[in-house]
């Protein structure tokens, strides 16, 4: 802790010294800015020009009371005052004659024509490219409306979500998922299920960061997916309201409002969602060894249904034009009730049915998540210089309670079982960041971060004996304690030299991770320190073309579910379990990109290479009784080579095309139980979308998603495709929008998989959620459709 005090003290001391510097001038020009309702206009740009030759001699932003005071020498000047939604104001004949000049109250008027021009020109494109990330504005894609976070991620370029909800980027599930640039309990314990509980109407954009800089945590082999939630800071009362209805059952409503006046901005958002997700699947397992053989087929029918409530309140308090304090409180409550029926049909090798077994499950799954966050942001007179401090506390609890009943045709006595799985989590996060401009285009960034994560998981399985009494199955009874402490510091510098922009950084992370199975007294304590360098280069060939090169060194720590020895007991013949002895993966990532901007579109082309050490693979092992165990292990080393393309093309003002494709080769090889396991696969996935605008207020969109087959170390995944359609129309003079969409039109989004080992063959097909029909109505309060899209969000959310 003492080692952290010195850099903290130095940073604060430097900031205070710098803040005390004031420019020296003889006199001053002052005044107060107000709008048509006599409210002060905060942070408007006030520029001072000489009357003789219009030379800019000074300027600043109005303060929290609408006041400004510009240092000036004796002379003749004029003022130009600008603010986004108000008319530009020119104040002529500003003459300073040997004394300070007070201009009094200056009225800025709203002009609808100016506002319309700002609105039209300010509409965001679906993709925005920045130095180290791509930003996708989800509202531009009609198939995202009325959906959830999981569905939205599945529509992102190079992102895939399998039928179980696991998210992968460029073919790897080792991706870091953040909310507003920070670790969040909303996706902590079980990201696959948690993402389905976040209403898409509360999401502003998705940031894909494939080669993060040292500013970000080193966690995540293939990078970071940052979910940016909606947050408004416009003056007055404004917001949006959304209602959704769909089939299979999909009902929800949400609102996002803010009220801004003078020093205070109040925000509130709420989303309620009820969904049912019917799914089904089939599989066939064949096992043949010297002393035993078996064949069985399995049919599965599931329905996952439940509701979730997401509520957030917050306040921005603008102490003055340089200091802002923000506090937010988020609460999420969900309740899922899941039912499944599994039918096992046992055959001999002549394909004669020998036995039929039916197993049912009723599961109750309540979850609660509470987050409290406090942040402080300080800016300085020098443009680009800022200091920020963030603190967050997260508490989550989840309970999974299941009842199982298994019966065999022709037998009178069935099998009764039950399982309990409680997961409690606490997180503390502290983060300090400082940015200092150097010269015209240079910048130095540095920061500290500490996170503490405590997890407690108690699990057990009970079974009824012949006397119908409950007994604990000792092989499935334990308690896991997971304590994770990570402390980090980083430094990063950047500058521009002509057409070349360079950014380099170094991040150090100290990890202290304790995993303990309390009932069996198994302890695994790891402590390690790693340095993670990053480098980004950008070269502007000409106005329309840019080349980017980047490198980063990263790691992927095992997730909670990967360490948990108990996962689910719903399938009595297939058991998925974690591995408390897993080690982190380490990755060297290289990437080169070329951006071509044209009059009617753009093309971003990238090539990348990743070298991975300690790659985690799921290993399938089948015993002679037909019991299958799937467990993750640090199996292999891996190399991935790929090309990625993102194309936008607007042949006409009313017709917009977007397309993306990720083509890659993945090579993995390792040894498990003296057996060499390897895979070498060429595969690709892509999405093509077309949007047509008719009569200026009607949009029609169609999208095609395709995922090619790929080999794994124990088999292969087969191809998958789906088609989405969407239709929207603006009503109520642009304040409302009605959207109708269908996801997976052909009902073809199914996972098909083959596993092959010596003497074992398995083929399966599963569909997590059937075709969906959704109708959504959105209403905007005191804001137009395009204006809502054009507003930018304070960039205060980067995780570091």
C-alpha positions as a printed Julia matrix, in Angstrom:
800×3 Matrix{Float64}:
   0.0     0.0     0.0
   2.86    2.37    0.76
   4.14    1.84   -2.76
   0.88    3.29   -4.08
   0.98    6.43   -1.9
   4.03    7.99   -3.54
   2.71    8.07   -7.14
  -0.71    9.19   -5.88
   0.87   12.07   -3.93
   3.01   13.11   -6.9
   0.05   13.12   -9.28
  -2.18   15.2    -6.99
   0.64   17.63   -6.17
   1.43   18.17   -9.84
  -2.26   18.7   -10.67
  -2.68   21.27   -7.9
   0.4    23.2    -8.96
  -0.76   23.27  -12.55
  -4.29   24.31  -11.62
  -2.94   27.36   -9.83
  -1.41   28.78  -13.02
  -3.42   31.66  -14.53
  -2.82   33.61  -17.72
  -1.68   37.23  -17.31
  -3.53   40.05  -19.1
  -4.26   43.67  -18.37
  -8.08   43.69  -18.32
 -11.04   41.36  -18.81
 -14.27   40.99  -20.8
 -17.13   39.37  -18.87
 -20.82   38.56  -19.22
 -23.57   36.04  -18.59
 -25.18   33.71  -21.19
 -28.85   32.74  -20.93
 -31.31   30.9   -23.2
 -34.86   31.84  -24.15
 -36.19   30.54  -20.81
 -33.67   32.7   -18.92
 -31.71   29.61  -17.86
 -27.93   29.96  -17.78
 -26.13   28.36  -20.74
 -23.37   26.19  -19.33
 -20.09   25.43  -21.1
 -20.85   27.36  -24.29
 -17.81   28.29  -26.38
 -16.94   32.01  -26.16
 -14.23   33.1   -28.62
 -12.59   36.57  -28.75
 -11.44   37.96  -32.14
  -9.71   41.24  -33.07
 -11.97   43.57  -35.02
  -9.24   44.55  -37.49
  -8.22   41.15  -38.94
 -10.41   38.55  -37.11
  -7.43   36.99  -35.33
  -8.42   34.64  -32.5
  -6.86   36.09  -29.34
  -8.59   34.15  -26.57
 -11.54   32.09  -25.52
 -13.03   29.79  -22.94
 -16.24   27.99  -21.92
 -18.93   29.58  -19.76
 -19.07   28.24  -16.21
 -21.88   26.46  -14.33
 -23.73   29.78  -13.92
 -23.38   30.8   -17.56
 -20.7    33.36  -16.67
 -17.51   33.99  -18.62
 -14.49   36.2   -18.1
 -11.84   36.49  -20.84
  -8.49   38.24  -20.19
  -7.82   40.98  -22.8
  -5.57   43.93  -23.48
  -6.74   47.37  -24.63
  -8.2    47.09  -28.16
 -11.22   46.55  -30.4
 -12.75   43.07  -30.56
 -15.87   41.03  -31.28
 -17.18   37.82  -29.63
 -18.42   34.64  -31.3
 -20.54   32.45  -29.01
 -21.53   28.93  -30.08
 -23.55   26.16  -28.48
 -24.82   22.97  -30.13
 -28.61   23.56  -30.09
 -28.63   27.38  -29.97
 -28.07   30.02  -32.63
 -24.54   31.29  -33.09
 -24.21   34.72  -31.47
 -21.92   37.49  -32.69
 -21.34   40.36  -30.24
 -19.77   43.28  -32.19
 -18.07   46.43  -30.95
 -16.4    44.95  -27.91
 -13.96   47.74  -27.04
 -11.59   47.6   -24.07
 -10.37   51.06  -23.02
  -8.11   50.96  -19.97
 -10.67   49.13  -17.8
 -12.59   45.85  -17.43
 -15.66   45.48  -19.66
 -18.92   43.87  -18.46
 -21.3    43.01  -21.31
 -24.14   42.05  -18.97
 -26.67   39.38  -19.96
 -26.37   37.92  -23.47
 -29.39   36.05  -24.87
 -28.84   32.96  -27.05
 -31.87   31.96  -29.12
 -32.95   28.53  -30.32
 -33.39   28.26  -34.07
 -35.31   25.29  -35.51
 -33.58   25.55  -38.89
 -30.16   25.43  -37.3
 -31.29   22.54  -35.11
 -32.52   20.57  -38.12
 -29.16   21.03  -39.85
 -27.33   19.81  -36.77
 -29.67   16.84  -36.52
 -29.24   15.69  -40.13
 -25.47   16.09  -40.22
 -25.01   14.62  -36.77
 -26.62   11.22  -37.38
 -24.15    8.53  -36.42
 -23.04    5.85  -38.82
 -23.45    2.25  -37.75
 -19.65    1.83  -37.36
 -17.1     4.37  -36.17
 -13.38    3.58  -36.31
 -11.04    4.85  -33.63
  -7.35    4.14  -33.08
  -7.76    1.09  -30.84
 -11.44    0.17  -31.23
 -14.51   -0.02  -33.45
 -17.77    1.48  -32.16
 -21.1     0.07  -33.37
 -24.26    2.07  -32.69
 -26.85   -0.61  -32.06
 -29.94    1.52  -32.75
 -29.09    1.64  -36.47
 -29.7    -2.12  -36.8
 -33.44   -2.89  -36.78
 -32.85   -6.51  -35.69
 -31.44   -5.2   -32.4
 -34.65   -3.42  -31.39
 -36.62   -5.29  -28.73
 -33.8    -7.78  -28.18
 -31.34   -8.32  -25.32
 -27.59   -7.85  -24.92
 -26.84  -11.42  -26.02
 -28.81  -11.0   -29.27
 -27.12   -7.65  -29.97
 -23.63   -9.09  -29.5
 -24.49  -11.89  -31.91
 -25.09   -9.21  -34.58
 -21.67   -7.64  -34.15
 -18.89   -8.26  -36.71
 -16.61  -11.19  -35.76
 -18.69  -11.86  -32.63
 -20.58  -15.15  -32.29
 -22.9   -16.38  -29.54
 -23.53  -20.12  -29.36
 -26.82  -21.76  -28.36
 -25.77  -21.8   -24.7
 -25.09  -18.05  -24.73
 -21.27  -18.22  -24.7
 -19.74  -15.2   -26.45
 -16.74  -15.54  -28.77
 -14.7   -12.94  -30.66
 -12.76  -14.06  -33.72
 -13.46  -17.67  -32.81
 -12.29  -17.5   -29.17
 -14.43  -17.34  -26.02
 -11.59  -15.74  -24.05
 -13.01  -12.25  -24.44
 -13.44   -9.65  -21.71
 -16.97   -8.19  -21.4
 -17.32   -4.79  -19.75
 -20.23   -2.49  -18.95
 -19.45    1.19  -19.56
 -15.74    0.38  -19.63
 -15.74   -1.18  -16.17
 -16.03   -4.62  -14.64
 -19.65   -5.17  -13.66
 -21.6    -7.63  -11.58
 -24.23   -7.53  -14.33
 -22.08  -10.04  -16.26
 -19.98  -11.4   -13.4
 -21.0   -14.85  -12.23
 -22.68  -16.24  -15.34
 -22.19  -13.97  -18.39
 -24.17  -16.21  -20.75
 -27.37  -15.97  -18.7
 -26.74  -12.43  -17.45
 -26.48  -10.97  -20.96
 -29.95  -12.33  -21.77
 -31.34  -10.34  -18.83
 -30.12   -6.91  -20.07
 -32.76   -5.2   -22.26
 -31.31   -4.05  -25.56
 -33.29   -0.81  -25.32
 -30.92    0.38  -22.58
 -27.8    -0.12  -24.74
 -26.28    2.77  -26.71
 -23.37    1.07  -28.51
 -20.93   -1.84  -28.54
 -17.17   -1.22  -28.64
 -14.99   -3.98  -30.12
 -11.38   -3.64  -29.0
  -9.3    -6.4   -30.58
  -5.87   -5.13  -29.48
  -6.4    -3.06  -26.31
  -3.79   -0.54  -25.22
  -2.08   -0.55  -21.82
  -4.87    1.69  -20.53
  -7.1    -1.38  -20.34
  -6.87   -4.49  -18.17
  -4.68   -7.22  -19.65
  -7.55   -9.7   -19.26
  -9.0   -11.2   -22.45
  -7.05  -13.17  -25.07
  -8.83  -11.77  -28.14
  -9.72   -8.4   -26.65
 -12.63   -6.57  -25.08
 -16.33   -6.14  -25.8
 -17.54   -2.99  -24.05
 -21.31   -2.53  -23.7
 -22.05    1.2   -23.45
 -25.35    1.95  -21.72
 -27.49    4.95  -22.61
 -26.85    8.1   -20.62
 -28.04   11.59  -21.54
 -26.75   14.96  -20.35
 -29.03   17.33  -22.29
 -30.6    20.28  -20.54
 -34.15   20.14  -19.23
 -36.26   16.98  -19.03
 -35.87   14.48  -21.83
 -35.72   10.77  -22.41
 -37.11    7.78  -24.25
 -39.69    5.08  -23.51
 -39.95    1.65  -25.14
 -42.47   -1.19  -25.04
 -41.97   -4.66  -26.56
 -44.21   -7.65  -27.28
 -43.21  -10.83  -29.07
 -43.67  -14.54  -29.69
 -42.51  -16.84  -28.14
 -43.41  -14.82  -25.05
 -41.25  -11.71  -25.02
 -42.73   -8.75  -23.17
 -40.94   -5.77  -21.76
 -40.78   -2.07  -21.18
 -38.03    0.41  -20.44
 -37.36    4.09  -19.99
 -34.27    6.25  -19.93
 -34.67    9.83  -18.71
 -32.54   12.68  -17.48
 -33.13   16.12  -16.06
 -30.39   18.73  -16.36
 -30.42   22.17  -14.78
 -27.43   24.3   -13.91
 -25.04   22.24  -11.74
 -27.09   19.05  -11.51
 -27.86   16.29  -14.02
 -30.2    13.57  -12.77
 -30.47   10.26  -14.63
 -32.75    7.27  -14.24
 -33.33    4.15  -16.31
 -35.47    1.08  -15.83
 -36.05   -2.04  -17.86
 -38.46   -4.9   -17.22
 -38.45   -8.03  -19.34
 -40.3   -11.33  -19.36
 -39.17  -13.97  -21.81
 -39.75  -17.59  -22.6
 -37.15  -19.52  -24.53
 -38.34  -22.9   -25.8
 -35.53  -25.05  -27.12
 -34.98  -28.61  -28.26
 -32.25  -30.95  -29.39
 -31.22  -34.47  -30.29
 -28.02  -36.49  -29.99
 -26.66  -39.98  -30.63
 -23.78  -41.54  -28.69
 -21.88  -44.67  -29.75
 -19.21  -46.38  -27.63
 -17.26  -49.5   -28.49
 -14.35  -51.07  -26.56
 -12.91  -54.53  -26.0
 -15.22  -55.37  -23.09
 -18.32  -53.21  -23.57
 -20.4   -51.4   -26.16
 -23.46  -49.16  -26.06
 -25.57  -46.88  -28.22
 -28.16  -44.38  -27.05
 -30.12  -41.48  -28.47
 -31.3   -38.47  -26.53
 -34.16  -36.05  -27.15
 -34.26  -32.79  -25.21
 -37.04  -30.26  -24.75
 -36.46  -27.17  -22.63
 -38.26  -23.97  -21.73
 -36.33  -21.23  -19.98
 -38.67  -18.52  -18.75
 -38.32  -15.68  -16.31
 -38.37  -11.97  -15.68
 -35.74   -9.38  -14.88
 -35.8    -5.83  -13.53
 -32.89   -3.46  -14.15
 -32.96   -0.09  -12.4
 -30.32    2.65  -12.32
 -30.34    6.11  -10.76
 -27.5     8.59  -10.79
 -26.44   12.18  -10.53
 -23.75   14.33  -12.12
 -22.85   17.32   -9.97
 -20.82   19.99  -11.76
 -18.88   21.67   -8.97
 -17.56   24.14  -11.54
 -16.44   24.0   -15.14
 -13.4    21.89  -14.21
 -14.73   19.49  -11.56
 -17.52   16.92  -11.82
 -18.72   14.4    -9.26
 -20.86   11.46  -10.4
 -22.66    8.85   -8.34
 -24.77    5.93   -9.6
 -26.68    3.1    -7.98
 -27.82    0.07   -9.99
 -30.11   -2.75   -8.92
 -31.03   -5.86  -10.85
 -33.43   -8.57   -9.77
 -34.31  -11.59  -11.85
 -36.22  -14.83  -11.35
 -35.93  -17.7   -13.79
 -37.93  -20.91  -13.83
 -36.47  -23.51  -16.16
 -38.0   -26.84  -17.14
 -36.51  -29.63  -19.21
 -37.38  -33.14  -20.32
 -34.75  -35.59  -21.51
 -35.65  -38.89  -23.13
 -32.91  -41.53  -23.42
 -33.39  -44.44  -25.82
 -30.87  -47.28  -25.38
 -30.13  -49.57  -28.34
 -28.01  -52.62  -28.96
 -25.65  -52.68  -31.94
 -28.36  -54.2   -34.09
 -30.27  -50.96  -33.44
 -32.93  -52.71  -31.35
 -34.48  -50.59  -28.58
 -33.63  -52.08  -25.19
 -34.66  -49.39  -22.7
 -36.31  -45.95  -22.48
 -35.52  -43.52  -19.65
 -37.2   -40.15  -19.05
 -35.63  -37.47  -16.86
 -37.31  -34.18  -15.94
 -35.93  -31.07  -14.22
 -37.63  -28.13  -12.52
 -35.18  -25.35  -11.66
 -35.66  -22.11   -9.76
 -32.97  -19.47  -10.26
 -33.29  -16.13   -8.41
 -30.52  -13.53   -8.81
 -29.8   -10.16   -7.25
 -27.11   -7.67   -8.17
 -26.39   -4.28   -6.57
 -23.72   -1.84   -7.73
 -22.72    1.5    -6.25
 -20.24    3.71   -8.08
 -18.64    7.07   -7.36
 -16.4     8.96   -9.76
 -14.61   12.29   -9.77
 -13.34   14.0   -12.91
 -11.17   17.11  -13.08
 -10.23   19.0   -16.21
  -7.73   21.85  -16.48
  -7.32   25.04  -18.47
  -5.0    23.16  -20.77
  -7.05   21.29  -23.35
  -6.87   17.5   -22.91
  -5.47   17.51  -19.39
  -7.66   15.61  -16.94
  -7.65   13.56  -13.76
 -10.25   10.97  -12.78
 -10.9     8.69   -9.84
 -13.43    5.85   -9.78
 -14.63    3.57   -6.99
 -17.19    0.79   -7.27
 -18.72   -1.76   -4.92
 -20.61   -4.78   -6.29
 -22.55   -7.42   -4.42
 -24.28  -10.33   -6.16
 -26.02  -13.5    -5.07
 -27.53  -16.31   -7.06
 -29.19  -19.58   -6.09
 -29.91  -22.52   -8.38
 -32.27  -25.09   -6.86
 -33.34  -28.04   -9.02
 -35.54  -31.1    -8.6
 -35.01  -34.14  -10.83
 -37.21  -37.14  -11.47
 -36.04  -40.1   -13.54
 -38.2   -43.03  -14.58
 -37.51  -46.13  -16.68
 -40.19  -47.71  -18.85
 -41.4   -50.97  -17.27
 -40.06  -50.16  -13.79
 -42.3   -49.07  -10.94
 -39.73  -47.23   -8.84
 -38.19  -44.02  -10.14
 -35.17  -42.0    -9.08
 -35.53  -38.69   -7.21
 -32.68  -36.19   -6.95
 -32.21  -32.53   -6.05
 -29.33  -30.07   -6.23
 -28.46  -26.75   -4.61
 -25.91  -24.3    -5.91
 -25.44  -20.92   -4.2
 -23.07  -18.29   -5.58
 -22.25  -15.13   -3.63
 -19.87  -12.48   -4.92
 -18.39   -9.21   -3.62
 -16.21   -6.79   -5.59
 -14.29   -3.66   -4.71
 -12.74   -1.58   -7.51
 -10.52    1.51   -7.23
  -9.04    3.35  -10.2
  -7.02    6.54  -10.69
  -6.1     7.96  -14.12
  -4.25   11.05  -15.26
  -3.76   12.46  -18.78
  -1.26   15.23  -19.5
  -0.92   16.82  -22.96
   2.57   17.31  -24.37
   3.08   19.8   -27.17
   0.49   20.06  -29.92
  -0.46   16.39  -30.4
   1.38   14.5   -27.66
  -0.1    12.96  -24.57
   1.16   11.12  -21.48
  -1.22    8.85  -19.57
  -0.71    7.0   -16.31
  -2.89    5.29  -13.75
  -3.37    2.82  -10.92
  -6.03    0.19  -10.32
  -6.85   -2.29   -7.57
  -9.64   -4.85   -7.6
 -10.68   -7.35   -4.96
 -13.12  -10.14   -5.8
 -14.47  -12.64   -3.26
 -16.63  -15.58   -4.38
 -18.29  -18.22   -2.26
 -19.97  -21.23   -3.88
 -21.74  -23.98   -1.94
 -23.04  -26.91   -3.98
 -24.52  -30.31   -3.21
 -26.57  -33.08   -4.84
 -29.04  -35.21   -2.86
 -30.67  -38.5    -3.83
 -33.55  -40.5    -2.37
 -32.7   -43.97   -1.09
 -35.01  -46.99   -1.03
 -36.7   -45.65    2.13
 -37.34  -42.35    0.29
 -34.91  -40.5     2.57
 -32.56  -37.88    1.12
 -28.84  -38.67    1.11
 -25.97  -36.46   -0.04
 -23.89  -37.77   -2.94
 -20.4   -37.17   -1.58
 -18.83  -36.89   -5.04
 -21.0   -33.83   -5.66
 -20.76  -32.02   -2.34
 -18.24  -29.25   -1.71
 -17.74  -25.57   -1.1
 -15.49  -23.36   -3.23
 -13.92  -20.13   -2.0
 -12.3   -17.95   -4.65
 -10.34  -14.86   -3.58
  -8.83  -12.68   -6.31
  -6.73   -9.57   -5.74
  -5.26   -7.77   -8.74
  -3.19   -4.58   -8.51
  -2.07   -2.76  -11.64
  -0.25    0.34  -12.83
   0.34    1.63  -16.35
   2.07    4.38  -18.28
   1.38    5.24  -21.89
   2.58    7.92  -24.27
   1.41    9.03  -27.7
   2.29   11.66  -30.28
   1.86   12.54  -33.91
   4.77   13.15  -36.27
   3.45   14.42  -39.59
   1.26   11.63  -40.96
   2.42    9.1   -38.37
   0.69    8.61  -35.03
   2.36    6.38  -32.44
   1.11    5.16  -29.09
   3.09    2.89  -26.76
   2.49    1.72  -23.23
   3.44   -0.71  -20.5
   1.14   -2.21  -17.88
   2.18   -4.17  -14.82
  -0.26   -6.48  -13.0
   0.26   -8.34   -9.75
  -2.19  -11.24   -9.26
  -2.89  -12.94   -5.92
  -5.48  -15.7    -6.45
  -6.58  -18.27   -3.87
  -8.84  -21.2    -4.76
  -9.97  -23.48   -1.91
 -12.32  -26.46   -1.83
 -13.19  -26.31    1.85
 -14.77  -29.73    2.47
 -11.95  -31.66    0.79
  -9.27  -29.17    1.94
  -7.82  -28.67   -1.53
  -5.97  -25.35   -1.77
  -4.4   -23.73   -4.79
  -2.7   -20.37   -4.14
  -1.12  -18.48   -7.05
   0.88  -15.27   -6.99
   2.45  -13.84  -10.13
   3.55  -10.53  -11.63
   3.5    -9.81  -15.37
   4.37   -6.91  -17.66
   2.08   -6.29  -20.64
   3.41   -3.99  -23.38
   1.27   -2.51  -26.15
   2.08   -0.56  -29.33
  -0.19    1.18  -31.87
   0.94    2.89  -35.08
  -1.2     4.79  -37.55
  -0.08    6.27  -40.87
  -2.31    8.45  -43.01
  -1.53    7.69  -46.66
  -3.88   10.42  -47.88
  -7.15   11.99  -46.82
  -9.14    8.83  -47.6
  -6.72    6.09  -46.49
  -5.11    5.1   -43.2
  -2.87    2.19  -42.19
  -2.81    0.88  -38.62
  -0.4    -1.54  -36.91
  -0.75   -2.82  -33.34
   0.67   -5.32  -30.85
  -0.34   -6.34  -27.35
   0.55   -9.02  -24.83
  -2.43  -10.32  -22.84
  -3.63  -13.02  -20.5
  -6.9   -14.85  -19.82
  -7.48  -15.92  -16.25
  -9.88  -18.85  -15.75
 -13.44  -17.72  -15.22
 -15.42  -18.65  -12.16
 -17.43  -21.28  -14.03
 -14.23  -22.82  -15.4
 -12.93  -23.37  -11.86
 -16.19  -24.58  -10.33
 -16.14  -28.4    -9.88
 -19.95  -28.49  -10.04
 -21.92  -27.09  -12.96
 -25.22  -28.86  -13.66
 -26.82  -32.2   -12.92
 -29.72  -31.88  -15.35
 -28.28  -34.53  -17.7
 -27.56  -37.68  -15.71
 -25.34  -39.07  -18.49
 -23.35  -35.94  -19.36
 -21.64  -33.98  -16.58
 -19.91  -30.66  -17.18
 -17.48  -29.6   -14.48
 -14.82  -26.96  -13.99
 -11.19  -27.45  -13.0
  -9.85  -25.62   -9.9
  -6.26  -26.24  -11.12
  -6.58  -24.23  -14.34
  -3.81  -21.75  -15.11
  -4.17  -18.53  -17.14
  -3.58  -18.4   -20.88
  -1.06  -15.92  -22.33
  -1.34  -14.39  -25.79
   0.87  -12.37  -28.16
  -1.44  -10.5   -30.54
  -0.41   -8.73  -33.77
  -2.72   -6.83  -36.13
  -2.49   -4.65  -39.24
  -5.4    -2.72  -40.73
  -6.17   -0.53  -43.72
  -9.08    1.91  -43.82
 -10.34    3.23  -47.16
 -12.96    5.98  -47.09
 -14.91    6.67  -50.26
 -17.76    8.99  -51.15
 -20.39    6.27  -50.76
 -18.83    4.01  -48.15
 -15.76    2.64  -46.44
 -13.76   -0.58  -46.25
 -11.76   -1.65  -43.21
  -9.43   -4.58  -43.94
  -7.37   -6.27  -41.21
  -4.97   -9.16  -40.9
  -4.06  -10.61  -37.51
  -1.98  -13.28  -35.8
  -2.22  -14.67  -32.26
   0.17  -17.02  -30.48
  -1.3   -18.59  -27.33
   0.3   -20.51  -24.48
  -1.59  -22.77  -22.07
  -4.72  -22.88  -24.25
  -7.78  -24.15  -22.36
  -9.77  -26.86  -24.17
 -12.87  -28.77  -23.09
 -11.98  -32.46  -22.93
 -14.69  -35.13  -23.33
 -14.11  -38.46  -21.57
 -16.59  -41.37  -21.67
 -16.41  -44.38  -19.32
 -17.65  -47.93  -19.99
 -21.08  -47.21  -18.43
 -21.81  -44.41  -20.89
 -21.22  -41.57  -18.43
 -19.65  -38.55  -20.18
 -17.55  -35.99  -18.32
 -16.57  -32.69  -19.96
 -13.77  -30.78  -18.19
 -11.53  -27.83  -19.22
  -7.76  -28.34  -19.09
  -4.68  -26.32  -20.1
  -4.15  -28.55  -23.11
  -2.13  -26.93  -25.84
  -0.38  -24.13  -27.61
  -2.29  -22.37  -30.34
  -1.72  -20.19  -33.41
  -4.42  -18.26  -35.23
  -4.09  -16.38  -38.51
  -6.95  -14.36  -39.92
  -8.32  -11.7   -42.24
 -11.25   -9.47  -41.42
 -13.28   -7.14  -43.64
 -15.89   -4.53  -42.7
 -17.66   -2.84  -45.6
 -20.24   -0.06  -45.66
 -21.69    0.99  -49.01
 -24.53    3.41  -49.74
 -25.36    3.13  -53.46
 -28.17    5.66  -52.94
 -29.3     7.91  -50.1
 -32.18    5.51  -49.45
 -30.2     2.24  -49.62
 -27.42    1.23  -47.23
 -25.35   -1.97  -47.26
 -23.09   -3.32  -44.54
 -21.06   -6.52  -44.72
 -18.37   -8.14  -42.63
 -16.39  -11.35  -42.84
 -13.79  -13.01  -40.63
 -11.68  -15.7   -42.31
  -9.14  -17.5   -40.15
  -7.01  -20.58  -39.58
  -6.65  -21.98  -36.04
  -4.03  -24.56  -35.06
  -4.03  -26.21  -31.61
  -1.96  -29.11  -30.38
  -1.43  -30.7   -26.97
  -1.21  -33.95  -24.99
  -3.84  -35.37  -22.64
  -3.41  -38.74  -20.89
  -0.49  -39.55  -23.22
  -2.69  -38.94  -26.27
  -1.79  -36.23  -28.8
  -4.79  -34.03  -29.54
  -4.58  -31.51  -32.35
  -6.72  -29.57  -34.77
  -5.99  -27.5   -37.87
  -9.04  -25.74  -39.22
  -9.84  -23.16  -41.86
 -13.16  -21.46  -41.22
 -15.04  -18.19  -41.52
 -18.15  -16.33  -40.48
 -19.91  -13.35  -42.01
 -22.95  -11.07  -41.89
 -24.54   -9.08  -44.72
 -27.24   -6.49  -44.08
 -29.28   -4.25  -46.37
 -31.47   -1.33  -45.22
 -33.86    0.53  -47.5
 -35.58    3.81  -46.53
 -38.92    4.57  -48.19
 -40.91    7.82  -48.02
 -38.29    9.2   -45.56
 -39.91    7.55  -42.53
 -40.1     3.83  -43.35
 -37.11    1.48  -43.04
 -36.85   -2.16  -44.15
 -33.82   -4.28  -43.28
 -32.75   -7.82  -44.07
 -29.68   -9.61  -42.7
 -27.97  -12.92  -43.39
 -25.64  -14.54  -40.84
 -23.4   -17.5   -41.67
 -20.9   -19.48  -39.63
 -18.78  -22.03  -41.5
 -17.79  -25.48  -40.15
 -14.67  -25.73  -38.0
 -12.51  -28.52  -36.61
 -11.83  -28.98  -32.9
  -9.26  -31.11  -31.08
 -11.89  -33.85  -30.58
 -14.19  -33.4   -33.57
 -15.87  -30.58  -35.47
 -18.66  -28.01  -35.33
 -20.93  -27.93  -38.37
 -22.15  -24.85  -40.25
 -24.91  -22.51  -39.05
 -26.92  -19.8   -40.77
 -29.89  -17.52  -40.05
 -31.9   -14.71  -41.64
 -33.31  -11.67  -39.79
 -35.88   -9.17  -41.1
 -36.94   -5.79  -39.68
 -39.42   -3.03  -40.53
 -39.83    0.35  -38.83
 -41.9     3.48  -39.3
 -41.72    6.86  -37.61
 -45.0     8.27  -36.25
 -46.19   11.15  -34.06
 -44.16   13.71  -36.04
 -40.92   11.82  -35.49
 -41.35   11.42  -31.74
 -42.38    7.77  -32.0
 -41.22    4.7   -33.91
 -42.94    1.35  -34.46
 -40.69   -1.6   -35.31
 -41.59   -5.15  -36.32
 -38.93   -7.83  -36.74
 -38.39  -11.53  -37.04
 -35.19  -13.2   -35.85
 -34.12  -16.47  -37.45
 -36.75  -16.46  -40.19
 -35.95  -20.0   -41.35
 -35.7   -21.37  -37.78
 -32.19  -22.56  -38.66
 -30.01  -21.14  -35.87
 -28.95  -24.5   -34.43
 -25.71  -25.83  -33.0
 -24.58  -29.04  -34.67
 -21.53  -30.81  -33.3
 -19.57  -34.05  -33.76
 -17.14  -35.52  -31.2
 -14.85  -38.4   -32.19
 -12.39  -40.32  -30.04
 -10.97  -43.83  -30.18
 -14.04  -46.06  -29.87
 -16.44  -43.15  -29.3
 -18.66  -41.13  -31.65
 -21.24  -38.47  -30.78
 -23.43  -36.32  -33.0
 -25.74  -33.65  -31.62
 -28.04  -30.84  -32.7
 -29.54  -28.24  -30.37
 -31.59  -25.07  -30.72
 -31.59  -22.82  -27.66
 -34.38  -20.5   -28.81
 -36.81  -20.88  -31.7
 -37.75  -18.27  -34.3
 -38.92  -14.97  -32.72
 -41.45  -12.33  -33.79
 -41.15   -8.94  -32.06
 -43.1    -5.65  -32.19
 -41.68   -2.57  -30.44
 -42.94    0.97  -29.87
 -40.54    3.77  -28.88
 -41.43    7.29  -27.8
 -38.97   10.15  -27.38
 -39.67   12.93  -24.91
 -38.32   16.36  -25.89
 -35.91   14.88  -28.41
 -36.1    13.91  -32.05
 -35.03   10.57  -33.48
 -31.91   11.81  -35.23
 -30.88   14.11  -32.41
 -30.92   11.14  -30.08
 -28.53    9.34  -32.4
 -26.25   12.31  -32.82
 -25.57   12.98  -29.17
 -22.22   11.87  -27.92
 -21.48   10.49  -24.54
 -18.77   11.72  -22.22
 -15.76    9.49  -22.7
 -15.32    8.81  -19.03
 -15.76    5.07  -19.12
 -12.51    3.56  -20.34
 -11.39    0.77  -18.12
  -7.75    1.07  -17.17
